[in-house]
Amino acid sequence: MLDSLLVPTAIVALAEIGDKTQLLALILAARFRKPWPIIAGIVAATLANHAAAGAVGAWVSGFFSDAVLHWILAASFTATALWTLVPDKLDDEETNTARKFGPFLTTLIAFFLAEIGDKTQIATVMLAAQYPELWLVIIGTTVGMLIANVPVVLAGNFAAEKLPLTLIRRLAASAFFVLAIVAVYKAMQSSGWV
């Protein structure tokens, strides 16, 4: 049961470092210079986005046998591992949310939109399909986002410039590859091959 919380937390925290939403957090922190409304916006947006993603993952898992689901998860984790190795760029459109909304609402909207189709959202779908405790997965992925983004919001440029992003991307990709290997093993077990 604790795996449903700790694995998503670690995976998303690693995957989020250098991600476009982390860059977005840095831009919002520099623009508004009000960390607590930005952090609250990140929490609200992430909970909403990852709850929807987790629900999709839990729903989809009911359509497949254990073996098929684990093969799908293995392929998805492998693809996400490769995607993690590619540095993200922040789209100008995601930073152009009207300033009139203030730091909380701007962060809420920008983060929610930036997370759609992002690797951490895809990871949340896959993790929810793999682990039975949906709410622990959602809490774990949200905590992972906060672990990666809160220091950036609080420290601004200092934290982002000092991190070894290439090494962190490789560690995140390695974690996704390990999950892919575990999924392959579980698929082979479910298929009766081992």
CSV table of C-alpha atoms in Angstrom, one decimal, residues 46-140:
chain,number,residue,atom,x,y,z
A,46,THR,CA,-2.0,19.3,-9.9
A,47,LEU,CA,-4.7,17.7,-7.7
A,48,ALA,CA,-7.4,18.4,-10.3
A,49,ASN,CA,-5.3,17.3,-13.2
A,50,HIS,CA,-3.8,14.2,-11.6
A,51,ALA,CA,-7.2,13.2,-10.1
A,52,ALA,CA,-8.6,13.1,-13.7
A,53,ALA,CA,-5.5,11.3,-15.0
A,54,GLY,CA,-5.6,8.8,-12.1
A,55,ALA,CA,-9.3,8.2,-12.7
A,56,VAL,CA,-8.6,7.4,-16.4
A,57,GLY,CA,-5.8,5.0,-15.4
A,58,ALA,CA,-7.9,3.2,-12.9
A,59,TRP,CA,-10.8,3.0,-15.4
A,60,VAL,CA,-8.7,1.7,-18.3
A,61,SER,CA,-7.1,-0.9,-16.1
A,62,GLY,CA,-10.5,-2.6,-15.8
A,63,PHE,CA,-10.6,-3.3,-19.5
A,64,PHE,CA,-7.5,-5.5,-19.7
A,65,SER,CA,-6.3,-8.7,-18.3
A,66,ASP,CA,-3.3,-8.4,-15.9
A,67,ALA,CA,-0.9,-9.7,-18.6
A,68,VAL,CA,-2.1,-7.3,-21.2
A,69,LEU,CA,-2.2,-4.4,-18.8
A,70,HIS,CA,1.4,-5.1,-17.7
A,71,TRP,CA,2.6,-5.3,-21.3
A,72,ILE,CA,0.9,-1.9,-22.0
A,73,LEU,CA,2.5,-0.5,-18.9
A,74,ALA,CA,5.9,-1.8,-19.9
A,75,ALA,CA,5.6,-0.1,-23.3
A,76,SER,CA,4.3,3.1,-21.7
A,77,PHE,CA,7.0,3.3,-19.1
A,78,THR,CA,9.6,2.7,-21.7
A,79,ALA,CA,8.2,5.5,-23.9
A,80,THR,CA,8.0,7.8,-20.9
A,81,ALA,CA,11.6,7.0,-20.0
A,82,LEU,CA,12.8,8.0,-23.5
A,83,TRP,CA,10.6,11.1,-23.4
A,84,THR,CA,12.1,12.1,-20.1
A,85,LEU,CA,15.6,12.2,-21.6
A,86,VAL,CA,14.4,15.0,-24.0
A,87,PRO,CA,14.6,18.5,-22.3
A,88,ASP,CA,11.3,20.4,-22.2
A,89,LYS,CA,10.7,23.9,-23.7
A,90,LEU,CA,8.1,26.2,-22.4
A,91,ASP,CA,5.6,27.5,-24.9
A,92,ASP,CA,5.1,31.2,-25.0
A,93,GLU,CA,1.3,30.6,-25.0
A,94,GLU,CA,1.6,29.0,-21.5
A,95,THR,CA,3.3,32.1,-20.0
A,96,ASN,CA,0.9,34.6,-21.6
A,97,THR,CA,-2.0,34.1,-19.1
A,98,ALA,CA,-3.4,37.5,-18.3
A,99,ARG,CA,-1.7,39.1,-15.3
A,100,LYS,CA,-5.1,40.5,-14.2
A,101,PHE,CA,-6.0,37.1,-12.7
A,102,GLY,CA,-3.4,37.4,-10.0
A,103,PRO,CA,-0.8,34.8,-8.9
A,104,PHE,CA,-3.2,32.1,-7.7
A,105,LEU,CA,-5.6,32.0,-10.6
A,106,THR,CA,-2.9,32.5,-13.2
A,107,THR,CA,-0.9,29.6,-11.7
A,108,LEU,CA,-4.0,27.4,-11.4
A,109,ILE,CA,-4.9,27.9,-15.1
A,110,ALA,CA,-1.4,27.8,-16.5
A,111,PHE,CA,-0.4,24.7,-14.5
A,112,PHE,CA,-3.6,22.9,-15.3
A,113,LEU,CA,-3.2,23.5,-19.0
A,114,ALA,CA,0.6,22.9,-19.0
A,115,GLU,CA,0.1,19.5,-17.4
A,116,ILE,CA,-2.4,18.3,-20.1
A,117,GLY,CA,-0.5,15.6,-22.0
A,118,ASP,CA,2.7,16.2,-20.0
A,119,LYS,CA,4.9,13.3,-19.0
A,120,THR,CA,3.9,13.6,-15.4
A,121,GLN,CA,0.2,13.4,-16.3
A,122,ILE,CA,0.9,10.3,-18.5
A,123,ALA,CA,2.9,8.8,-15.6
A,124,THR,CA,-0.1,9.4,-13.3
A,125,VAL,CA,-2.3,7.5,-15.7
A,126,MET,CA,0.1,4.6,-15.8
A,127,LEU,CA,0.8,4.6,-12.1
A,128,ALA,CA,-3.0,4.6,-11.3
A,129,ALA,CA,-3.4,1.7,-13.7
A,130,GLN,CA,-0.6,-0.2,-11.9
A,131,TYR,CA,-1.5,0.6,-8.2
A,132,PRO,CA,-4.9,-0.2,-6.7
A,133,GLU,CA,-4.9,2.7,-4.2
A,134,LEU,CA,-6.0,5.5,-6.5
A,135,TRP,CA,-6.0,8.4,-4.0
A,136,LEU,CA,-2.5,7.4,-2.7
A,137,VAL,CA,-1.3,7.6,-6.3
A,138,ILE,CA,-2.8,11.0,-6.8
A,139,ILE,CA,-1.4,12.3,-3.5
A,140,GLY,CA,2.0,10.8,-4.3
